[in-house]
Short mmCIF file of C-alpha atoms in Angstrom, two decimals:
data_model
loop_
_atom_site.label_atom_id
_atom_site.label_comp_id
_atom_site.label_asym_id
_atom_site.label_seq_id
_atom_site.Cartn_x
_atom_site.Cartn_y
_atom_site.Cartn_z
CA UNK A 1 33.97 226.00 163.92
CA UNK A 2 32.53 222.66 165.22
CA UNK A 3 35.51 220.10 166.10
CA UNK A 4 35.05 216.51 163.56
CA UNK A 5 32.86 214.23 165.16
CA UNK A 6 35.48 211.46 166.06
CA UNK A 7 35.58 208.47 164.14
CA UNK A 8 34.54 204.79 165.39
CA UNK A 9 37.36 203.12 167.15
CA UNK A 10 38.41 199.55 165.80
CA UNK A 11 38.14 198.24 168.88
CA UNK A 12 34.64 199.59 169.22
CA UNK A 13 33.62 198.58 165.84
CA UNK A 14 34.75 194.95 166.36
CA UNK A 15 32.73 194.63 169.77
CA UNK A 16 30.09 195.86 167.70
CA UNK A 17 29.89 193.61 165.11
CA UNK A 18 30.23 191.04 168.30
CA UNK A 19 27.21 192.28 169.75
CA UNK A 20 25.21 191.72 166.60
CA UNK A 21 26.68 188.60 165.61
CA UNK A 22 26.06 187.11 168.92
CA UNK A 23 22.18 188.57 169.32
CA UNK A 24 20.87 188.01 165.44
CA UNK A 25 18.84 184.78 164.81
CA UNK A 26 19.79 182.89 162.15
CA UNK A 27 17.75 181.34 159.94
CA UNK A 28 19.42 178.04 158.62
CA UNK A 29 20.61 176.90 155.18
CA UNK A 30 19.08 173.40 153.90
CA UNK A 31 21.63 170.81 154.05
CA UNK A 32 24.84 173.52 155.64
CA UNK A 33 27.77 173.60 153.20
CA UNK A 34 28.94 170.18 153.47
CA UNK A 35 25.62 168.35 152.44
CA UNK A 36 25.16 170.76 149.31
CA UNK A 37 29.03 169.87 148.06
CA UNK A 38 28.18 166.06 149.11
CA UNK A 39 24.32 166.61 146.94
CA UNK A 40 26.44 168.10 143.70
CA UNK A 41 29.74 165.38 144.26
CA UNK A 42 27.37 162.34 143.88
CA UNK A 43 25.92 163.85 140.89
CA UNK A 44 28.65 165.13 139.15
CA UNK A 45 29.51 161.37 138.82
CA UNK A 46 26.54 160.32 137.09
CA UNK A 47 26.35 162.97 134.63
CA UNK A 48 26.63 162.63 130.69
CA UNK A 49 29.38 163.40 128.64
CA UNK A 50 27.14 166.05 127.50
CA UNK A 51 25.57 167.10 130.72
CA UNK A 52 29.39 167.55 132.11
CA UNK A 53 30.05 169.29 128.99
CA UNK A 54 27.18 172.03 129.90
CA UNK A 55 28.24 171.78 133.22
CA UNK A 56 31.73 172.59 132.57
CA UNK A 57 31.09 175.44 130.01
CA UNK A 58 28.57 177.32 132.33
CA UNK A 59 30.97 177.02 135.64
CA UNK A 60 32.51 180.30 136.77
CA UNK A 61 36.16 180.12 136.52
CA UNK A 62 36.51 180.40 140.48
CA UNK A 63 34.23 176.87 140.11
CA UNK A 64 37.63 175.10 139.28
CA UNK A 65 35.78 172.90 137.36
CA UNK A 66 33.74 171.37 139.72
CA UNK A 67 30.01 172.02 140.17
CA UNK A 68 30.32 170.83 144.03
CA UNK A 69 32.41 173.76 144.61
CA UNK A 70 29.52 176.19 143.75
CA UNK A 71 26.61 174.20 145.07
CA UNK A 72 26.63 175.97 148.37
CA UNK A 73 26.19 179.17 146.22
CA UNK A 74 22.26 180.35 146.90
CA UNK A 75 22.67 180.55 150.44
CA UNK A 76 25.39 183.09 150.03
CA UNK A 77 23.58 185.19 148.03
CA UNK A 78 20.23 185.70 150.36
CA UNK A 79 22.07 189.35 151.22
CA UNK A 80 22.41 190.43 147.61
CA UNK A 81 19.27 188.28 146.55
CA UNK A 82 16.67 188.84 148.72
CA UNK A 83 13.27 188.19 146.53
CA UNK A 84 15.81 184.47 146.39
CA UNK A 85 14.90 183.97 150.45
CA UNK A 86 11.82 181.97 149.85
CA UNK A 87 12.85 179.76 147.10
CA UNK A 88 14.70 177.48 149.56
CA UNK A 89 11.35 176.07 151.36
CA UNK A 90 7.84 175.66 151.01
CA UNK A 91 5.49 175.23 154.13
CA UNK A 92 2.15 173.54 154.47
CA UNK A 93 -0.40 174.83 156.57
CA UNK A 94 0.95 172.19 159.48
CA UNK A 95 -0.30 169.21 157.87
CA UNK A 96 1.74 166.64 156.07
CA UNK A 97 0.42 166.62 152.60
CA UNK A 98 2.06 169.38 149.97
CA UNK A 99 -0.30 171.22 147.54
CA UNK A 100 1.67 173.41 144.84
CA UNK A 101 -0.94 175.73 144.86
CA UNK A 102 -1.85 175.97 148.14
CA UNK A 103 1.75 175.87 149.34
CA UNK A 104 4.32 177.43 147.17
CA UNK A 105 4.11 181.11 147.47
CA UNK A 106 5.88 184.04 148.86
CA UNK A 107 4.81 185.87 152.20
CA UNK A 108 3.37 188.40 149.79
CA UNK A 109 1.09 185.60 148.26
CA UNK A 110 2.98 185.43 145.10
CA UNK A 111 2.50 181.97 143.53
CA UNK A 112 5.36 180.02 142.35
CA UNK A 113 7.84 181.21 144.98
CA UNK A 114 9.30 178.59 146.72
CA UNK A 115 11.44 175.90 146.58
CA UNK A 116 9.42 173.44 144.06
CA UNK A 117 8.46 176.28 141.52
CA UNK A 118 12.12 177.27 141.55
CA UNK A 119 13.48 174.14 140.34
CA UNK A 120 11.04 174.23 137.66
CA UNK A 121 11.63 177.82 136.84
CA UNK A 122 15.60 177.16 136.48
CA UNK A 123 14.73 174.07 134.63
CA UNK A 124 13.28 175.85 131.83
CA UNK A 125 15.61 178.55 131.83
CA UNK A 126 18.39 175.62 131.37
CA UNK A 127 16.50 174.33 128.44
CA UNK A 128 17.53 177.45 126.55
CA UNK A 129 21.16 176.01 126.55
CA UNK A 130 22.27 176.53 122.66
CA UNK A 131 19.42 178.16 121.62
CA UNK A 132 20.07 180.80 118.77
CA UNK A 133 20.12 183.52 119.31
CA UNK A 134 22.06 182.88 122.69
CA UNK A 135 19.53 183.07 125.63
CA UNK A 136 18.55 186.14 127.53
CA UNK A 137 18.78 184.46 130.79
CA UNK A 138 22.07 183.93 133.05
CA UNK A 139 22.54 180.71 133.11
CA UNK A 140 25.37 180.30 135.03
CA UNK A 141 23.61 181.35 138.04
CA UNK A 142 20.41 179.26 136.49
CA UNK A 143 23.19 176.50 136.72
CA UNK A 144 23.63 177.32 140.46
CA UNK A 145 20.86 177.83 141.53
CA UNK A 146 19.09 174.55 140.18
CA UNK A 147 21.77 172.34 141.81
CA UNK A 148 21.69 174.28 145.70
CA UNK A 149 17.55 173.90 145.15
CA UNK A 150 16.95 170.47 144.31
CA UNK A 151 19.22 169.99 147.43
CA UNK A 152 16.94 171.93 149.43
CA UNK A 153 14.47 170.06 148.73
CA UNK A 154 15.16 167.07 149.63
CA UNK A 155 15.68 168.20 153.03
CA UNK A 156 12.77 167.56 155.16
CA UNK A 157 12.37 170.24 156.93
CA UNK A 158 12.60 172.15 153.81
CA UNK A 159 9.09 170.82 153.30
CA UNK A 160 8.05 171.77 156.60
CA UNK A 161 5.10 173.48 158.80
CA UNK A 162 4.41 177.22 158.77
CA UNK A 163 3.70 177.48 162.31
CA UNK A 164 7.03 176.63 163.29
CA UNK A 165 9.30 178.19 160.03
CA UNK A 166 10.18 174.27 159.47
CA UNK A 167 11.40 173.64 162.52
CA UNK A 168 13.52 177.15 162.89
CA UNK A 169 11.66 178.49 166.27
CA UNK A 170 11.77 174.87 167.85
CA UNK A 171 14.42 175.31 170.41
CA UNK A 172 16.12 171.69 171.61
CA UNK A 173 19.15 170.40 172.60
CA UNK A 174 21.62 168.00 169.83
CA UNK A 175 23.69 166.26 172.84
CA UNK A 176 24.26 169.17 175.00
CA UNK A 177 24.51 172.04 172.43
CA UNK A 178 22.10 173.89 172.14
CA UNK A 179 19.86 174.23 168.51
CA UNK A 180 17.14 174.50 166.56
CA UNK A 181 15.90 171.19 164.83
CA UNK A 182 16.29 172.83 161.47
CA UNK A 183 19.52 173.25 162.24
CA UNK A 184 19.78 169.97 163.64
CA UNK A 185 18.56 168.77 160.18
CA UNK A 186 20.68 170.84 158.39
CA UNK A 187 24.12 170.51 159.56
CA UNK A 188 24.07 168.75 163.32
CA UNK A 189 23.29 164.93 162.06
CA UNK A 190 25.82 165.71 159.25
CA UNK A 191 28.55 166.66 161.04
CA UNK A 192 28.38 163.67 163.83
CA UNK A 193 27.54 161.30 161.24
CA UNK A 194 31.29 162.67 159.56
CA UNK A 195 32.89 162.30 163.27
CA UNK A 196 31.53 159.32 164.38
CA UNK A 197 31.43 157.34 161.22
CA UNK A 198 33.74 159.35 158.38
CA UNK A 199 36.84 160.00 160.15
CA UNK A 200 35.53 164.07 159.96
CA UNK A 201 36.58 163.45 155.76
CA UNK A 202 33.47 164.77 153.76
CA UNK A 203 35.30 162.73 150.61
CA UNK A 204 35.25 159.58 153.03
CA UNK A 205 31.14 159.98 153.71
CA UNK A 206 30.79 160.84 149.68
CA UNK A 207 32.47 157.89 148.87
CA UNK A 208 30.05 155.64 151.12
CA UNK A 209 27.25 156.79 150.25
CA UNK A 210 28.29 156.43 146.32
CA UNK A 211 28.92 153.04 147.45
CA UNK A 212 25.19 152.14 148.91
CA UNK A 213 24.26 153.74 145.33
CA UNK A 214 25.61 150.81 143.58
CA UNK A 215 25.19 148.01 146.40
CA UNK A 216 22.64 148.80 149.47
CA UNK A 217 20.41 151.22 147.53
CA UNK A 218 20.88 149.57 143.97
CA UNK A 219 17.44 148.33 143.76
CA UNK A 220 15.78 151.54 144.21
CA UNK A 221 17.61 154.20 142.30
CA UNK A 222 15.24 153.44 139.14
CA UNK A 223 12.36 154.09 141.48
CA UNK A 224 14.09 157.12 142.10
CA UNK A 225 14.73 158.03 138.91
CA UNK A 226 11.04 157.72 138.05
CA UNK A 227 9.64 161.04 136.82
CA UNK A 228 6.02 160.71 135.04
CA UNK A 229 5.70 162.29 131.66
CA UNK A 230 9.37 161.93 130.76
CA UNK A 231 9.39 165.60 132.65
CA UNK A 232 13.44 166.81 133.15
CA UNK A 233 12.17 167.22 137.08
CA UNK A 234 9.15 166.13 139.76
CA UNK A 235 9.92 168.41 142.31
CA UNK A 236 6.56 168.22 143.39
CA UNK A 237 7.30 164.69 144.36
CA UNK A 238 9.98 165.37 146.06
CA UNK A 239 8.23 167.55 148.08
CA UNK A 240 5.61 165.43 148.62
CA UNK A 241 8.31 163.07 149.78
CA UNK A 242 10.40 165.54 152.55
CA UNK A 243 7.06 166.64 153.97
CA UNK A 244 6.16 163.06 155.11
CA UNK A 245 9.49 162.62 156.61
CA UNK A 246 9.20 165.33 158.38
CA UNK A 247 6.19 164.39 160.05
CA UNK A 248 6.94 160.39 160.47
CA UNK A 249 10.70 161.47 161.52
CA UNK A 250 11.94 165.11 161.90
CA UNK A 251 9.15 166.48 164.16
CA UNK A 252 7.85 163.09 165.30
CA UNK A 253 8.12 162.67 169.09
CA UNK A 254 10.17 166.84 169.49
CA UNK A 255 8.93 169.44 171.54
CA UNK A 256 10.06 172.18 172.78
CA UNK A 257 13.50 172.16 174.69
CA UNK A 258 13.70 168.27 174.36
CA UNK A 259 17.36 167.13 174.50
CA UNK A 260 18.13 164.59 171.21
CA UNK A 261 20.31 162.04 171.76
CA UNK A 262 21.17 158.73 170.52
CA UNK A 263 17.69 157.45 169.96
CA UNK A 264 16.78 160.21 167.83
CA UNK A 265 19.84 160.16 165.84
CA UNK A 266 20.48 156.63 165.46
CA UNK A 267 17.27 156.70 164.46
CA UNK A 268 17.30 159.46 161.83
CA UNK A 269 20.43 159.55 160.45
CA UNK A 270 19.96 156.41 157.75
CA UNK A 271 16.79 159.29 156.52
CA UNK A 272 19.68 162.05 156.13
CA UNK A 273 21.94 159.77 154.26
CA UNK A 274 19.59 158.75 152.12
CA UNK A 275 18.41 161.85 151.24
CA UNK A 276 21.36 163.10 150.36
CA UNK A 277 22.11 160.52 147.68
CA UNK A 278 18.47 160.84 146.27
CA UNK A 279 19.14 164.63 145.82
CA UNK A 280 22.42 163.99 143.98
CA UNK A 281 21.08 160.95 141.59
CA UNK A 282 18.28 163.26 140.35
CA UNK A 283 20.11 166.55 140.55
CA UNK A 284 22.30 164.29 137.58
CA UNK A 285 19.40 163.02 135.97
CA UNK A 286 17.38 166.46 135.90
CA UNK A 287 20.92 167.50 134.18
CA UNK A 288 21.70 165.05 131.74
CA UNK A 289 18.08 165.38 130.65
CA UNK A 290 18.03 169.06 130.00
CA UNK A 291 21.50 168.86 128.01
CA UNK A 292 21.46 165.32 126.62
CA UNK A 293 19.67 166.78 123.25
CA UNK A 294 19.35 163.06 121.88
CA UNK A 295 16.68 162.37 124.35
CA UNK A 296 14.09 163.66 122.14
CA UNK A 297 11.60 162.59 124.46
CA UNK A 298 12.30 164.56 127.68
CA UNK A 299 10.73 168.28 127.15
CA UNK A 300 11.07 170.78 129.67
CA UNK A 301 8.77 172.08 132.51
CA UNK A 302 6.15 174.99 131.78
CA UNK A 303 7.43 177.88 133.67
CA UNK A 304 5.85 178.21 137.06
CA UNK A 305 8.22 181.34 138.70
CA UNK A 306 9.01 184.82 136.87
CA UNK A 307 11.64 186.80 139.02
CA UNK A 308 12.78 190.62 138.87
CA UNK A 309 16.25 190.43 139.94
CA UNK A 310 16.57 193.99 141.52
CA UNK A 311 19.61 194.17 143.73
CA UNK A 312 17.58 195.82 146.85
CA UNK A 313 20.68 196.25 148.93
CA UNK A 314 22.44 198.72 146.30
CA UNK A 315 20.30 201.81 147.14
CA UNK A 316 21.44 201.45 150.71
CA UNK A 317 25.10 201.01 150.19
CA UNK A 318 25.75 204.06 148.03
CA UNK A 319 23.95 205.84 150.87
CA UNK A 320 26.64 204.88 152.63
CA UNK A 321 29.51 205.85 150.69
CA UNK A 322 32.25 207.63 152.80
CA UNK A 323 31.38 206.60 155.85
CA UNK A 324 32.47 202.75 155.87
CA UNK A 325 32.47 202.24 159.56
CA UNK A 326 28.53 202.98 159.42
CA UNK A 327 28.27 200.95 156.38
CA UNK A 328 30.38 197.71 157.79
CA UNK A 329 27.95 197.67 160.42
CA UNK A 330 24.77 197.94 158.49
CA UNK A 331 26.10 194.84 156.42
CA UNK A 332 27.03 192.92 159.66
CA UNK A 333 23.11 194.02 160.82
CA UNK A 334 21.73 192.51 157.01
CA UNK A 335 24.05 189.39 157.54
CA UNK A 336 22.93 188.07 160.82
CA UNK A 337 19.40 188.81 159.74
CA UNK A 338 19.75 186.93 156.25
CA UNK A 339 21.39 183.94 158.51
CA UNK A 340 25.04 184.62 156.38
CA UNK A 341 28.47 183.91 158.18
CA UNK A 342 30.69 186.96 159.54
CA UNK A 343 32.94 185.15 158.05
CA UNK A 344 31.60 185.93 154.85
CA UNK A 345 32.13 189.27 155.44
CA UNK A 346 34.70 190.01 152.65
CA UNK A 347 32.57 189.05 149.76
CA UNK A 348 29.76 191.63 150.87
CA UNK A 349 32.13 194.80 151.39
CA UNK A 350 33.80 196.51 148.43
CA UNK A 351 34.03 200.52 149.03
CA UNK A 352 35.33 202.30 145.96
#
């Protein structure tokens, strides 16, 4: 009789992992964590009584009652969600005009899927709200989803070209780490804007920019605001709006291996700030609209994006069943691929 074939070591497992951790690209998520809870803090302060209402009723009980909390959300669900991948972005064809029907579509050609189509999509699922009988749709992850998307989009690079992924495969240098400028867009600015300027508080740098809102910026929130046909959302504008920052700012004067320094961010940093608070005053107007039912003048976007929510990775779990060594470092393999944090590990595993 054939001895067991020995079982992984931990020690060998864990240097996996290492391995794969270390080798995987990673694709990056708009904004990071910290600029998604910054995006859903500024708007959860200009919500309605009935928008917070909404808000509060459709919030997961591990939300604590704060939509901020679950704004960073869609990017941890690109493992489990993976027809979700492409509603974060939309490339143009390396020009800096956006077309929604040229430009927002899957790999597969699919129209509707990407970032501006999925705002409208969870829009109109939102609308159903109260409806009797109760809606067919989730809409606590409709909820979710909205809020991490219409951050997405107002990150430039977001809006970006298709030659280079928006900015993914440009290698460069932020100071002397080394990056990609989406990355640099995402979370780099952010986080030296917090240490040089925030004391490293992320309440400190929401509380400034909530402070331009009303002073500095005062004069152009209605312009921000601005939404033609009393529509709940003009993503396509905002769109329109990242892509043309991205060429006048992200991409202008980058190539290749270029160290950034203080020009570039001294330079670009005002354009991240402001971003920010334009995604959170229309994340909170897109809201109070859909659940404000007095405005009897706001009607809701014509669906542009029907999903299947199949959860792909199941299949390949229960293959694994019994054999969780294999199956931790499948999931580690998925991770890195999808761009999710080993940290994040724990929310992915469950064995029976």
């Amino acid at each position: 009789m054939a001895a067991p074939a020995p079982r992984p070591q931990p020690l060998l497992l864990l240097l996996l992992i290492a391995l794969l951790a270390a080798s995987a690209p990673r694709r990056a998520d708009a904004w990071g964590k910290e600029g998604h809870i910054m995006v859903c803090k500024i708007a959860e302060k200009y919500l309605s009584e009935e928008a917070a209402a909404a808000v509060q009723d459709l919030l997961p009980e591990s939300a604590g009652g704060e939509l901020s909390t679950m704004c960073p959300w869609a990017d941890t669900m690109r493992f489990r969600y993976h027809w979700a991948s492409p509603l974060h972005y939309a490339n143009t064809p390396n020009v800096c005009n956006f077309k929604f029907s040229r430009d927002c579509h899957n790999s597969r050609g699919q129209q509707g899927m990407c970032v501006v189509g999925a705002i409208n999509n969870y829009t109109d699922q939102l609308y159903t709200y109260g409806d009797s009988p109760k809606s067919s749709y989730n809409l606590t992850e409709s909820l979710m989803f909205l809020a991490h998307f219409v951050g997405d989009v107002h990150q430039p690079l977001h809006v970006g070209y298709e030659e280079d992924e928006g900015g993914n495969t440009i290698m460069v240098r932020w100071y002397r780490r080394k990056a990609n400028l989406h990355h640099v867009w995402d979370v780099s600015i952010i986080d030296t804007v917090m240490k040089d300027f925030y004391n490293k508080s992320l309440d400190t740098m929401v509380g400034a920019l909530q402070t331009n809102l009303t002073e500095g910026w005062s004069d152009d929130v209605g312009h921000w605001e601005n939404c033609a046909n009393k529509k709940a959302t003009c993503a396509n504008d905002y769109a329109i709006e990242s892509i043309h920052l991205s060429c006048n700012y992200a991409y202008k004067d980058v190539v290749q291996n270029i160290t950034l320094g203080d020009d570039y961010y001294f330079t670009r940093y005002p354009v991240v700030e402001k971003r920010l608070a334009q995604a959170g005053v229309r994340l909170a107007l897109i809201l109070n609209r859909i659940f404000d039912k007095k405005k009897a003048d706001t009607m809701p976007l014509s669906s542009s994006l029907v999903v299947e929510r199949g959860l792909q990775s199941d299949s390949y779990i229960a293959s694994f069943r019994g054999n969780e060594e294999l199956c931790v470092i499948f999931c580690i393999m998925c991770m890195c691929i999808n761009g999710i944090a080993i940290s994040d590990i724990s929310v992915y595993l469950e064995f029976p």
